mmCIF file of C-alpha atoms in Angstrom:
data_model
loop_
_atom_site.group_PDB
_atom_site.id
_atom_site.type_symbol
_atom_site.label_atom_id
_atom_site.label_comp_id
_atom_site.label_asym_id
_atom_site.label_seq_id
_atom_site.Cartn_x
_atom_site.Cartn_y
_atom_site.Cartn_z
ATOM 1 C CA MET A 1 -84.522 35.854 -46.399
ATOM 2 C CA TRP A 2 -84.063 36.631 -42.717
ATOM 3 C CA ALA A 3 -87.811 36.401 -42.122
ATOM 4 C CA GLY A 4 -87.866 33.042 -43.910
ATOM 5 C CA ARG A 5 -85.143 31.667 -41.662
ATOM 6 C CA VAL A 6 -87.014 32.875 -38.602
ATOM 7 C CA LEU A 7 -90.211 31.203 -39.834
ATOM 8 C CA HIS A 8 -88.343 27.988 -40.621
ATOM 9 C CA ALA A 9 -86.745 27.984 -37.168
ATOM 10 C CA ALA A 10 -90.116 28.569 -35.522
ATOM 11 C CA LEU A 11 -91.699 25.733 -37.488
ATOM 12 C CA SER A 12 -88.765 23.427 -36.696
ATOM 13 C CA GLY A 13 -89.025 24.325 -33.015
ATOM 14 C CA ALA A 14 -92.748 23.643 -33.024
ATOM 15 C CA SER A 15 -92.121 20.299 -34.723
ATOM 16 C CA ARG A 16 -89.534 19.339 -32.091
ATOM 17 C CA GLY A 17 -91.944 20.368 -29.374
ATOM 18 C CA ARG A 18 -94.695 18.177 -30.828
ATOM 19 C CA ARG A 19 -92.311 15.209 -31.063
ATOM 20 C CA ALA A 20 -91.208 15.744 -27.469
ATOM 21 C CA GLN A 21 -94.816 15.914 -26.297
ATOM 22 C CA SER A 22 -95.600 12.800 -28.312
ATOM 23 C CA ALA A 23 -92.693 10.930 -26.697
ATOM 24 C CA LEU A 24 -93.808 12.075 -23.251
ATOM 25 C CA ALA A 25 -97.375 10.977 -23.953
ATOM 26 C CA GLN A 26 -96.069 7.599 -25.094
ATOM 27 C CA LEU A 27 -94.036 7.272 -21.887
ATOM 28 C CA ARG A 28 -97.030 8.172 -19.729
ATOM 29 C CA GLY A 29 -99.108 5.527 -21.479
ATOM 30 C CA ILE A 30 -96.453 2.856 -20.951
ATOM 31 C CA LEU A 31 -96.011 3.766 -17.293
ATOM 32 C CA LYS A 32 -99.761 3.855 -16.652
ATOM 33 C CA GLU A 33 -100.217 0.355 -18.075
ATOM 34 C CA GLU A 34 -97.235 -0.979 -16.139
ATOM 35 C CA LEU A 35 -98.474 0.486 -12.855
ATOM 36 C CA GLU A 36 -102.007 -0.783 -13.447
ATOM 37 C CA SER A 37 -100.641 -4.272 -14.127
ATOM 38 C CA ILE A 38 -98.868 -4.209 -10.750
ATOM 39 C CA ARG A 39 -102.108 -3.227 -9.020
ATOM 40 C CA ARG A 40 -104.099 -5.915 -10.886
ATOM 41 C CA ALA A 41 -101.598 -8.543 -9.787
ATOM 42 C CA GLY A 42 -102.049 -7.550 -6.148
ATOM 43 C CA THR A 43 -98.339 -6.797 -5.755
ATOM 44 C CA TRP A 44 -98.579 -3.023 -5.280
ATOM 45 C CA LYS A 45 -96.278 -1.894 -2.461
ATOM 46 C CA SER A 46 -97.582 0.961 -0.341
ATOM 47 C CA GLU A 47 -95.436 2.818 2.146
ATOM 48 C CA ARG A 48 -96.791 3.241 5.643
ATOM 49 C CA VAL A 49 -95.558 6.384 7.344
ATOM 50 C CA ILE A 50 -94.057 6.027 10.832
ATOM 51 C CA THR A 51 -94.432 9.168 12.971
ATOM 52 C CA SER A 52 -92.120 8.066 15.801
ATOM 53 C CA SER A 53 -88.627 6.662 16.249
ATOM 54 C CA GLN A 54 -87.976 3.086 15.180
ATOM 55 C CA GLY A 55 -88.514 0.468 17.863
ATOM 56 C CA PRO A 56 -90.731 -2.406 18.999
ATOM 57 C CA HIS A 57 -93.551 0.071 19.659
ATOM 58 C CA ILE A 58 -94.186 2.809 17.118
ATOM 59 C CA HIS A 59 -96.825 5.239 15.887
ATOM 60 C CA VAL A 60 -98.086 5.003 12.313
ATOM 61 C CA ASP A 61 -99.862 7.718 10.358
ATOM 62 C CA GLY A 62 -103.554 6.850 10.056
ATOM 63 C CA ALA A 63 -103.446 4.053 12.636
ATOM 64 C CA PRO A 64 -104.871 4.879 16.082
ATOM 65 C CA GLY A 65 -102.848 4.251 19.203
ATOM 66 C CA GLY A 66 -99.531 2.483 19.607
ATOM 67 C CA ILE A 67 -98.470 -0.187 17.118
ATOM 68 C CA ILE A 68 -96.219 -3.192 17.764
ATOM 69 C CA ASN A 69 -93.631 -3.377 15.007
ATOM 70 C CA PHE A 70 -92.803 -6.876 13.770
ATOM 71 C CA CYS A 71 -91.151 -6.131 10.440
ATOM 72 C CA ALA A 72 -88.022 -4.062 11.140
ATOM 73 C CA ASN A 73 -84.447 -5.313 10.772
ATOM 74 C CA ASN A 74 -83.855 -3.827 14.221
ATOM 75 C CA TYR A 75 -82.840 -7.229 15.565
ATOM 76 C CA LEU A 76 -81.112 -6.000 18.732
ATOM 77 C CA GLY A 77 -83.218 -2.913 19.333
ATOM 78 C CA LEU A 78 -80.166 -0.674 19.007
ATOM 79 C CA SER A 79 -81.693 1.821 16.576
ATOM 80 C CA SER A 80 -83.220 3.656 19.520
ATOM 81 C CA HIS A 81 -80.731 2.636 22.228
ATOM 82 C CA PRO A 82 -79.882 5.743 24.282
ATOM 83 C CA GLU A 83 -76.118 5.161 24.138
ATOM 84 C CA VAL A 84 -76.222 4.676 20.363
ATOM 85 C CA ILE A 85 -78.258 7.860 19.919
ATOM 86 C CA GLN A 86 -75.918 9.814 22.188
ATOM 87 C CA ALA A 87 -72.877 8.571 20.272
ATOM 88 C CA GLY A 88 -74.465 9.746 17.023
ATOM 89 C CA LEU A 89 -75.229 13.169 18.478
ATOM 90 C CA GLN A 90 -71.712 13.578 19.845
ATOM 91 C CA THR A 91 -70.115 12.533 16.555
ATOM 92 C CA LEU A 92 -72.427 14.863 14.628
ATOM 93 C CA LYS A 93 -71.390 17.744 16.868
ATOM 94 C CA GLU A 94 -67.658 16.969 16.669
ATOM 95 C CA PHE A 95 -67.282 15.897 13.028
ATOM 96 C CA GLY A 96 -70.165 17.627 11.233
ATOM 97 C CA ALA A 97 -73.140 16.561 9.127
ATOM 98 C CA GLY A 98 -71.174 15.143 6.221
ATOM 99 C CA LEU A 99 -67.949 15.214 4.254
ATOM 100 C CA SER A 100 -69.107 16.673 0.920
ATOM 101 C CA SER A 101 -66.587 14.360 -0.690
ATOM 102 C CA VAL A 102 -65.661 10.825 -1.588
ATOM 103 C CA ARG A 103 -63.126 9.045 0.562
ATOM 104 C CA PHE A 104 -59.974 9.465 -1.552
ATOM 105 C CA ILE A 105 -60.387 13.231 -2.084
ATOM 106 C CA CYS A 106 -61.149 14.766 1.315
ATOM 107 C CA GLY A 107 -63.743 12.411 2.749
ATOM 108 C CA THR A 108 -61.786 10.265 5.207
ATOM 109 C CA GLN A 109 -61.929 11.191 8.874
ATOM 110 C CA SER A 110 -60.277 9.450 11.790
ATOM 111 C CA ILE A 111 -63.660 7.980 12.777
ATOM 112 C CA HIS A 112 -63.925 6.176 9.413
ATOM 113 C CA LYS A 113 -60.552 4.508 9.905
ATOM 114 C CA ASP A 114 -61.350 3.684 13.531
ATOM 115 C CA LEU A 115 -64.657 2.026 12.577
ATOM 116 C CA GLU A 116 -63.017 0.025 9.788
ATOM 117 C CA ALA A 117 -60.414 -1.268 12.244
ATOM 118 C CA LYS A 118 -63.145 -2.117 14.777
ATOM 119 C CA ILE A 119 -65.152 -4.038 12.144
ATOM 120 C CA ALA A 120 -62.056 -6.040 11.197
ATOM 121 C CA ARG A 121 -61.427 -6.908 14.863
ATOM 122 C CA PHE A 122 -65.057 -7.862 15.377
ATOM 123 C CA HIS A 123 -64.970 -10.308 12.448
ATOM 124 C CA GLN A 124 -61.378 -11.382 13.163
ATOM 125 C CA ARG A 125 -60.219 -10.291 9.696
ATOM 126 C CA GLU A 126 -57.221 -8.299 8.466
ATOM 127 C CA ASP A 127 -58.953 -5.143 7.266
ATOM 128 C CA ALA A 128 -62.316 -3.603 6.350
ATOM 129 C CA ILE A 129 -63.662 -0.946 3.999
ATOM 130 C CA LEU A 130 -66.814 1.149 4.499
ATOM 131 C CA TYR A 131 -69.502 1.854 1.884
ATOM 132 C CA PRO A 132 -72.715 3.927 1.989
ATOM 133 C CA SER A 133 -74.668 0.621 2.098
ATOM 134 C CA CYS A 134 -74.159 -3.121 1.864
ATOM 135 C CA PHE A 135 -75.859 -2.929 -1.533
ATOM 136 C CA ASP A 136 -72.887 -0.785 -2.600
ATOM 137 C CA ALA A 137 -70.448 -3.216 -1.003
ATOM 138 C CA ASN A 138 -71.961 -6.064 -3.021
ATOM 139 C CA THR A 139 -72.040 -4.146 -6.295
ATOM 140 C CA GLY A 140 -68.449 -3.039 -5.745
ATOM 141 C CA LEU A 141 -66.821 -6.343 -4.853
ATOM 142 C CA PHE A 142 -67.199 -8.703 -7.788
ATOM 143 C CA GLU A 143 -66.323 -6.278 -10.583
ATOM 144 C CA ALA A 144 -63.165 -5.165 -8.776
ATOM 145 C CA LEU A 145 -62.026 -8.673 -7.831
ATOM 146 C CA LEU A 146 -62.994 -10.995 -10.682
ATOM 147 C CA THR A 147 -61.995 -10.961 -14.359
ATOM 148 C CA SER A 148 -62.967 -12.985 -17.413
ATOM 149 C CA GLU A 149 -60.438 -15.587 -16.263
ATOM 150 C CA ASP A 150 -62.437 -16.285 -13.091
ATOM 151 C CA ALA A 151 -65.735 -17.867 -12.053
ATOM 152 C CA VAL A 152 -68.384 -17.021 -9.472
ATOM 153 C CA LEU A 153 -70.867 -19.593 -8.152
ATOM 154 C CA SER A 154 -73.985 -18.077 -6.616
ATOM 155 C CA ASP A 155 -76.952 -19.497 -4.689
ATOM 156 C CA GLU A 156 -80.090 -18.903 -6.753
ATOM 157 C CA LEU A 157 -81.833 -17.106 -3.874
ATOM 158 C CA ASN A 158 -79.021 -14.693 -3.042
ATOM 159 C CA HIS A 159 -79.973 -11.093 -2.308
ATOM 160 C CA ALA A 160 -80.656 -8.798 -5.262
ATOM 161 C CA SER A 161 -77.519 -6.785 -4.507
ATOM 162 C CA ILE A 162 -75.330 -9.890 -4.890
ATOM 163 C CA ILE A 163 -77.083 -10.733 -8.146
ATOM 164 C CA ASP A 164 -76.579 -7.193 -9.453
ATOM 165 C CA GLY A 165 -72.939 -7.177 -8.341
ATOM 166 C CA ILE A 166 -72.274 -10.438 -10.146
ATOM 167 C CA ARG A 167 -73.945 -9.115 -13.297
ATOM 168 C CA LEU A 168 -71.461 -6.239 -13.362
ATOM 169 C CA CYS A 169 -68.377 -8.444 -13.365
ATOM 170 C CA LYS A 170 -66.860 -10.286 -16.337
ATOM 171 C CA ALA A 171 -66.369 -13.592 -14.540
ATOM 172 C CA HIS A 172 -68.049 -16.785 -15.748
ATOM 173 C CA LYS A 173 -71.297 -17.153 -13.842
ATOM 174 C CA TYR A 174 -72.701 -20.344 -12.325
ATOM 175 C CA ARG A 175 -75.945 -20.453 -10.354
ATOM 176 C CA TYR A 176 -76.572 -23.414 -8.069
ATOM 177 C CA ARG A 177 -79.918 -24.491 -6.650
ATOM 178 C CA HIS A 178 -80.791 -23.043 -3.255
ATOM 179 C CA LEU A 179 -78.779 -24.774 -0.501
ATOM 180 C CA ASP A 180 -78.190 -27.742 -2.861
ATOM 181 C CA MET A 181 -74.656 -28.910 -2.141
ATOM 182 C CA ALA A 182 -74.716 -31.628 -4.803
ATOM 183 C CA ASP A 183 -75.499 -28.993 -7.417
ATOM 184 C CA LEU A 184 -72.795 -26.696 -6.025
ATOM 185 C CA GLU A 185 -70.254 -29.518 -6.264
ATOM 186 C CA ALA A 186 -71.237 -30.203 -9.881
ATOM 187 C CA LYS A 187 -70.807 -26.510 -10.690
ATOM 188 C CA LEU A 188 -67.423 -26.428 -8.917
ATOM 189 C CA GLN A 189 -66.267 -29.376 -10.979
ATOM 190 C CA GLU A 190 -67.357 -27.586 -14.135
ATOM 191 C CA ALA A 191 -65.589 -24.386 -13.037
ATOM 192 C CA GLN A 192 -62.186 -25.995 -12.471
ATOM 193 C CA LYS A 193 -60.926 -24.561 -15.775
ATOM 194 C CA HIS A 194 -61.059 -21.007 -14.433
ATOM 195 C CA ARG A 195 -58.327 -19.122 -12.545
ATOM 196 C CA LEU A 196 -60.213 -18.107 -9.382
ATOM 197 C CA ARG A 197 -63.446 -19.697 -8.189
ATOM 198 C CA LEU A 198 -65.579 -17.751 -5.714
ATOM 199 C CA VAL A 199 -68.630 -19.268 -4.010
ATOM 200 C CA ALA A 200 -71.073 -16.484 -3.084
ATOM 201 C CA THR A 201 -73.921 -16.953 -0.626
ATOM 202 C CA ASP A 202 -76.078 -15.136 1.863
ATOM 203 C CA GLY A 203 -75.335 -16.326 5.380
ATOM 204 C CA ALA A 204 -79.003 -16.026 6.362
ATOM 205 C CA PHE A 205 -81.525 -15.631 3.546
ATOM 206 C CA SER A 206 -83.712 -12.618 4.213
ATOM 207 C CA MET A 207 -86.941 -13.841 2.618
ATOM 208 C CA ASP A 208 -86.864 -17.432 3.862
ATOM 209 C CA GLY A 209 -85.182 -17.331 7.257
ATOM 210 C CA ASP A 210 -82.905 -20.254 6.406
ATOM 211 C CA ILE A 211 -79.155 -20.423 6.898
ATOM 212 C CA ALA A 212 -76.511 -21.408 4.370
ATOM 213 C CA PRO A 213 -74.762 -24.742 5.145
ATOM 214 C CA LEU A 214 -71.393 -23.041 5.477
ATOM 215 C CA GLN A 215 -69.619 -26.108 6.837
ATOM 216 C CA GLU A 216 -70.378 -28.048 3.666
ATOM 217 C CA ILE A 217 -69.772 -25.024 1.431
ATOM 218 C CA CYS A 218 -66.354 -24.499 2.989
ATOM 219 C CA ARG A 219 -65.533 -28.205 2.683
ATOM 220 C CA LEU A 220 -66.384 -28.179 -1.016
ATOM 221 C CA ALA A 221 -64.496 -24.919 -1.520
ATOM 222 C CA SER A 222 -61.409 -26.438 0.058
ATOM 223 C CA GLN A 223 -61.749 -29.613 -1.998
ATOM 224 C CA TYR A 224 -62.054 -27.716 -5.286
ATOM 225 C CA GLY A 225 -59.724 -24.803 -4.570
ATOM 226 C CA ALA A 226 -62.372 -22.106 -4.267
ATOM 227 C CA LEU A 227 -62.832 -19.024 -2.098
ATOM 228 C CA VAL A 228 -65.964 -18.345 -0.013
ATOM 229 C CA PHE A 229 -67.858 -15.049 0.172
ATOM 230 C CA VAL A 230 -70.746 -14.575 2.626
ATOM 231 C CA ASP A 231 -73.213 -11.697 2.925
ATOM 232 C CA GLU A 232 -73.964 -11.482 6.642
ATOM 233 C CA SER A 233 -76.498 -8.635 6.614
ATOM 234 C CA HIS A 234 -79.145 -10.744 8.374
ATOM 235 C CA ALA A 235 -76.687 -12.391 10.754
ATOM 236 C CA THR A 236 -74.153 -9.827 11.967
ATOM 237 C CA GLY A 237 -74.763 -8.899 15.564
ATOM 238 C CA PHE A 238 -77.028 -11.735 16.667
ATOM 239 C CA LEU A 239 -76.124 -15.132 15.148
ATOM 240 C CA GLY A 240 -73.382 -17.133 16.819
ATOM 241 C CA PRO A 241 -72.450 -17.179 20.513
ATOM 242 C CA THR A 242 -71.087 -13.613 20.386
ATOM 243 C CA GLY A 243 -73.046 -12.315 17.388
ATOM 244 C CA ARG A 244 -70.249 -12.541 14.838
ATOM 245 C CA GLY A 245 -72.554 -14.199 12.305
ATOM 246 C CA THR A 246 -73.191 -17.485 10.551
ATOM 247 C CA ASP A 247 -69.497 -18.292 10.187
ATOM 248 C CA GLU A 248 -69.177 -18.151 13.983
ATOM 249 C CA LEU A 249 -72.468 -20.031 14.447
ATOM 250 C CA LEU A 250 -71.226 -22.877 12.252
ATOM 251 C CA GLY A 251 -67.571 -22.805 13.329
ATOM 252 C CA VAL A 252 -65.964 -21.767 10.027
ATOM 253 C CA MET A 253 -64.680 -18.253 10.754
ATOM 254 C CA ASP A 254 -61.204 -19.258 9.574
ATOM 255 C CA GLN A 255 -62.532 -20.700 6.297
ATOM 256 C CA VAL A 256 -64.654 -17.829 4.957
ATOM 257 C CA THR A 257 -62.464 -15.483 2.917
ATOM 258 C CA ILE A 258 -64.682 -12.426 2.439
ATOM 259 C CA ILE A 259 -67.599 -11.042 4.456
ATOM 260 C CA ASN A 260 -69.910 -8.233 3.428
ATOM 261 C CA SER A 261 -72.445 -6.876 5.868
ATOM 262 C CA THR A 262 -74.451 -3.842 6.884
ATOM 263 C CA LEU A 263 -74.593 -1.226 9.602
ATOM 264 C CA GLY A 264 -78.239 -0.609 8.759
ATOM 265 C CA LYS A 265 -79.828 -3.543 10.537
ATOM 266 C CA ALA A 266 -78.668 -4.943 13.898
ATOM 267 C CA LEU A 267 -75.726 -2.539 14.224
ATOM 268 C CA GLY A 268 -77.694 0.608 14.968
ATOM 269 C CA GLY A 269 -80.069 0.579 12.030
ATOM 270 C CA ALA A 270 -78.814 3.769 10.346
ATOM 271 C CA SER A 271 -76.865 3.285 7.114
ATOM 272 C CA GLY A 272 -73.601 1.933 5.813
ATOM 273 C CA GLY A 273 -72.099 -1.346 4.726
ATOM 274 C CA TYR A 274 -68.681 -2.907 4.539
ATOM 275 C CA THR A 275 -66.376 -5.573 3.179
ATOM 276 C CA THR A 276 -63.937 -7.279 5.531
ATOM 277 C CA GLY A 277 -61.289 -9.821 4.618
ATOM 278 C CA PRO A 278 -57.676 -10.012 3.444
ATOM 279 C CA GLY A 279 -55.790 -6.735 3.639
ATOM 280 C CA ALA A 280 -54.685 -6.903 0.017
ATOM 281 C CA LEU A 281 -58.296 -7.306 -1.136
ATOM 282 C CA VAL A 282 -59.404 -4.277 0.864
ATOM 283 C CA SER A 283 -56.535 -2.270 -0.651
ATOM 284 C CA LEU A 284 -57.658 -3.307 -4.136
ATOM 285 C CA LEU A 285 -61.240 -2.257 -3.391
ATOM 286 C CA ARG A 286 -60.044 1.190 -2.312
ATOM 287 C CA GLN A 287 -58.456 1.529 -5.746
ATOM 288 C CA ARG A 288 -61.128 -0.030 -7.964
ATOM 289 C CA ALA A 289 -64.539 -0.425 -6.307
ATOM 290 C CA ARG A 290 -66.738 2.085 -8.102
ATOM 291 C CA PRO A 291 -69.360 2.588 -5.323
ATOM 292 C CA TYR A 292 -66.475 3.415 -2.964
ATOM 293 C CA LEU A 293 -64.657 5.709 -5.384
ATOM 294 C CA PHE A 294 -67.716 7.620 -6.581
ATOM 295 C CA SER A 295 -70.013 7.840 -3.513
ATOM 296 C CA ASN A 296 -69.877 10.329 -0.658
ATOM 297 C CA SER A 297 -68.319 9.141 2.569
ATOM 298 C CA LEU A 298 -70.538 7.636 5.226
ATOM 299 C CA PRO A 299 -71.966 10.512 7.366
ATOM 300 C CA PRO A 300 -70.256 10.983 10.740
ATOM 301 C CA ALA A 301 -73.434 10.424 12.780
ATOM 302 C CA SER A 302 -73.940 7.007 11.144
ATOM 303 C CA VAL A 303 -70.317 6.150 11.875
ATOM 304 C CA GLY A 304 -70.704 7.131 15.517
ATOM 305 C CA CYS A 305 -73.898 5.122 15.978
ATOM 306 C CA ALA A 306 -72.444 1.978 14.396
ATOM 307 C CA SER A 307 -69.235 2.259 16.383
ATOM 308 C CA LYS A 308 -71.163 2.421 19.662
ATOM 309 C CA ALA A 309 -73.355 -0.522 18.601
ATOM 310 C CA LEU A 310 -70.229 -2.618 18.048
ATOM 311 C CA ASP A 311 -68.881 -1.543 21.436
ATOM 312 C CA LEU A 312 -72.085 -2.717 23.135
ATOM 313 C CA LEU A 313 -71.889 -6.074 21.359
ATOM 314 C CA MET A 314 -68.254 -6.652 22.223
ATOM 315 C CA GLU A 315 -68.849 -5.731 25.872
ATOM 316 C CA SER A 316 -71.683 -8.243 26.423
ATOM 317 C CA ASN A 317 -73.579 -10.956 24.561
ATOM 318 C CA ALA A 318 -76.664 -10.706 26.801
ATOM 319 C CA ILE A 319 -78.787 -9.150 24.049
ATOM 320 C CA VAL A 320 -77.730 -11.855 21.596
ATOM 321 C CA GLN A 321 -78.714 -14.634 23.985
ATOM 322 C CA SER A 322 -82.222 -13.236 24.441
ATOM 323 C CA MET A 323 -83.045 -13.690 20.760
ATOM 324 C CA ALA A 324 -83.255 -17.478 20.605
ATOM 325 C CA ALA A 325 -85.975 -17.918 23.228
ATOM 326 C CA LYS A 326 -88.173 -15.206 21.743
ATOM 327 C CA THR A 327 -87.775 -16.601 18.233
ATOM 328 C CA LEU A 328 -88.691 -20.085 19.444
ATOM 329 C CA ARG A 329 -91.734 -18.713 21.287
ATOM 330 C CA PHE A 330 -93.161 -17.133 18.136
ATOM 331 C CA ARG A 331 -92.351 -19.991 15.767
ATOM 332 C CA SER A 332 -93.727 -22.731 18.027
ATOM 333 C CA GLN A 333 -97.002 -20.893 18.764
ATOM 334 C CA MET A 334 -97.607 -20.044 15.103
ATOM 335 C CA GLU A 335 -96.940 -23.603 13.952
ATOM 336 C CA ALA A 336 -99.194 -24.961 16.697
ATOM 337 C CA ALA A 337 -101.948 -22.660 15.388
ATOM 338 C CA GLY A 338 -101.602 -24.190 11.919
ATOM 339 C CA PHE A 339 -99.422 -21.671 10.063
ATOM 340 C CA THR A 340 -96.447 -22.708 7.925
ATOM 341 C CA ILE A 341 -93.307 -20.846 9.006
ATOM 342 C CA SER A 342 -90.321 -21.011 6.680
ATOM 343 C CA GLY A 343 -86.719 -21.340 7.842
ATOM 344 C CA ALA A 344 -85.552 -22.432 11.255
ATOM 345 C CA ASN A 345 -84.074 -20.864 14.389
ATOM 346 C CA HIS A 346 -83.781 -17.417 12.834
ATOM 347 C CA PRO A 347 -85.660 -14.288 13.931
ATOM 348 C CA ILE A 348 -86.834 -13.918 10.329
ATOM 349 C CA CYS A 349 -90.077 -15.902 10.483
ATOM 350 C CA PRO A 350 -91.853 -15.958 7.091
ATOM 351 C CA VAL A 351 -95.540 -16.818 7.427
ATOM 352 C CA MET A 352 -96.138 -18.617 4.119
ATOM 353 C CA LEU A 353 -99.480 -17.771 2.462
ATOM 354 C CA GLY A 354 -98.898 -18.259 -1.277
ATOM 355 C CA ASP A 355 -101.404 -15.765 -2.640
ATOM 356 C CA ALA A 356 -100.250 -12.140 -2.998
ATOM 357 C CA ARG A 357 -103.660 -10.582 -2.322
ATOM 358 C CA LEU A 358 -104.143 -12.766 0.733
ATOM 359 C CA ALA A 359 -100.801 -11.624 2.154
ATOM 360 C CA LEU A 360 -101.664 -7.989 1.471
ATOM 361 C CA ASN A 361 -105.134 -8.245 3.022
ATOM 362 C CA ILE A 362 -103.911 -10.052 6.125
ATOM 363 C CA ALA A 363 -101.166 -7.460 6.648
ATOM 364 C CA ASP A 364 -103.732 -4.645 6.368
ATOM 365 C CA ASP A 365 -106.051 -6.303 8.898
ATOM 366 C CA MET A 366 -103.157 -6.956 11.264
ATOM 367 C CA LEU A 367 -102.445 -3.214 11.337
ATOM 368 C CA LYS A 368 -106.057 -2.600 12.359
ATOM 369 C CA ARG A 369 -105.325 -4.831 15.345
ATOM 370 C CA GLY A 370 -102.181 -2.925 16.277
ATOM 371 C CA ILE A 371 -99.592 -5.183 14.614
ATOM 372 C CA PHE A 372 -97.274 -3.786 11.912
ATOM 373 C CA VAL A 373 -96.313 -6.499 9.397
ATOM 374 C CA ILE A 374 -95.836 -6.373 5.622
ATOM 375 C CA GLY A 375 -96.813 -8.817 2.883
ATOM 376 C CA PHE A 376 -94.074 -9.790 0.424
ATOM 377 C CA SER A 377 -94.912 -10.875 -3.098
ATOM 378 C CA TYR A 378 -93.427 -11.034 -6.584
ATOM 379 C CA PRO A 379 -90.876 -9.788 -7.646
ATOM 380 C CA VAL A 380 -89.427 -9.657 -4.121
ATOM 381 C CA VAL A 381 -90.225 -13.377 -3.726
ATOM 382 C CA PRO A 382 -91.140 -15.955 -6.400
ATOM 383 C CA LYS A 383 -94.662 -16.011 -7.803
ATOM 384 C CA ASP A 384 -97.182 -18.008 -5.726
ATOM 385 C CA LYS A 385 -94.865 -17.832 -2.693
ATOM 386 C CA ALA A 386 -96.235 -14.676 -1.101
ATOM 387 C CA ARG A 387 -95.701 -14.369 2.617
ATOM 388 C CA ILE A 388 -95.719 -12.085 5.604
ATOM 389 C CA ARG A 389 -92.211 -11.811 6.992
ATOM 390 C CA VAL A 390 -92.309 -11.439 10.758
ATOM 391 C CA GLN A 391 -89.077 -10.337 12.390
ATOM 392 C CA ILE A 392 -88.419 -10.855 16.079
ATOM 393 C CA SER A 393 -86.358 -8.293 17.982
ATOM 394 C CA ALA A 394 -84.520 -8.684 21.257
ATOM 395 C CA VAL A 395 -86.598 -5.801 22.622
ATOM 396 C CA HIS A 396 -89.956 -7.453 21.956
ATOM 397 C CA SER A 397 -91.572 -8.633 25.167
ATOM 398 C CA GLU A 398 -93.222 -12.026 25.543
ATOM 399 C CA GLU A 399 -96.541 -10.172 25.710
ATOM 400 C CA ASP A 400 -95.759 -8.506 22.359
ATOM 401 C CA ILE A 401 -95.121 -11.909 20.779
ATOM 402 C CA ASP A 402 -98.254 -13.475 22.244
ATOM 403 C CA ARG A 403 -100.379 -10.559 21.059
ATOM 404 C CA CYS A 404 -98.950 -10.899 17.539
ATOM 405 C CA VAL A 405 -99.785 -14.610 17.433
ATOM 406 C CA GLU A 406 -103.324 -13.967 18.679
ATOM 407 C CA ALA A 407 -103.878 -11.372 15.948
ATOM 408 C CA PHE A 408 -102.538 -13.734 13.276
ATOM 409 C CA VAL A 409 -104.916 -16.467 14.377
ATOM 410 C CA GLU A 410 -107.896 -14.129 14.380
ATOM 411 C CA VAL A 411 -107.103 -12.590 10.987
ATOM 412 C CA GLY A 412 -106.035 -15.924 9.501
ATOM 413 C CA ARG A 413 -109.421 -17.425 10.298
ATOM 414 C CA LEU A 414 -111.181 -14.342 8.949
ATOM 415 C CA HIS A 415 -109.483 -14.771 5.558
ATOM 416 C CA GLY A 416 -109.603 -18.562 5.405
ATOM 417 C CA ALA A 417 -105.875 -19.047 5.906
ATOM 418 C CA LEU A 418 -106.719 -21.150 8.982
ATOM 419 C CA PRO A 419 -109.689 -23.471 9.495
#
């Protein structure tokens, strides 16, 4: 009898093993087909390996010589600023590599509270709360704030993190056409039956380089009793006279209720995100926002770098002022050459090409000419709206910009994108 049980167990184990192998083989087949379909569509995303620090001039594995980088979110060039680096090193030495904890257990240091207070002062808000990323800030906000009694009205081209955050909440969801204020008003009228109404928009849209009409959004919000939320990730540090963002640029700082933004772009380029707004809201997020409650604290070095970046911005707006002229230089030369550049007056300058393979091939040939740019295609942007997103930095020289334009013209003609 014992031998029979052993044999039965062995046979059962073998059967389970075969089923497991069959399931794994099925998974491999599904994944192979999915990956091949991405390659066939021309939307495969390769990762180029940078072998130097981030900056306007970099070294790339497999590419000879120095490369001019035109696709980083390093808008102010602070990711390699000596004072920012030194602040990170000093904070690392004094406060350690990490906290090994979430904030409410044993993961809050004095530097976290100091940076939150500095962010609130910078944006002229009551309080601020740090997250590991702005993606986390966006996925944490809506679920904690809104209930099934409420409504959220979102621009159709909002960042993926806003979309995902809204999906997590139980509020009634309205999506208005991109920058279409008539459609937003219609949706606000429809949403009057709900308790709270929150209009959610990017300040500057990362794929298109256009800016939300915050004056009109705030007017409609006031008219229909709604709150306004703005993601300022592609605006904080360089839009507006002192770099406070699109609400400062458009004169509505006192009308925007909630701002989310990042420390991983203009403010040092490391990592981290935040929400800033009413003190009671920030207190609620500390109690209920899941990415805050269940993620490790922001590493001390990242805190130190971001804090120094904010200090530099609040001491002088010279870097901010240099952006406009360089952006205009690139946009005007590219348009004169015959390219279509989306957006306006923003250092995000999407070169619209339409075809995904064309964008990929042009980006590859640009690298051969010493220019680092990346083609964007579906699902990052809509189908048939592929583009190369060029991003101007305050630390690009005029010669860098001119060289980039010359390469675009040469490669564009080679691939038939220009006559």
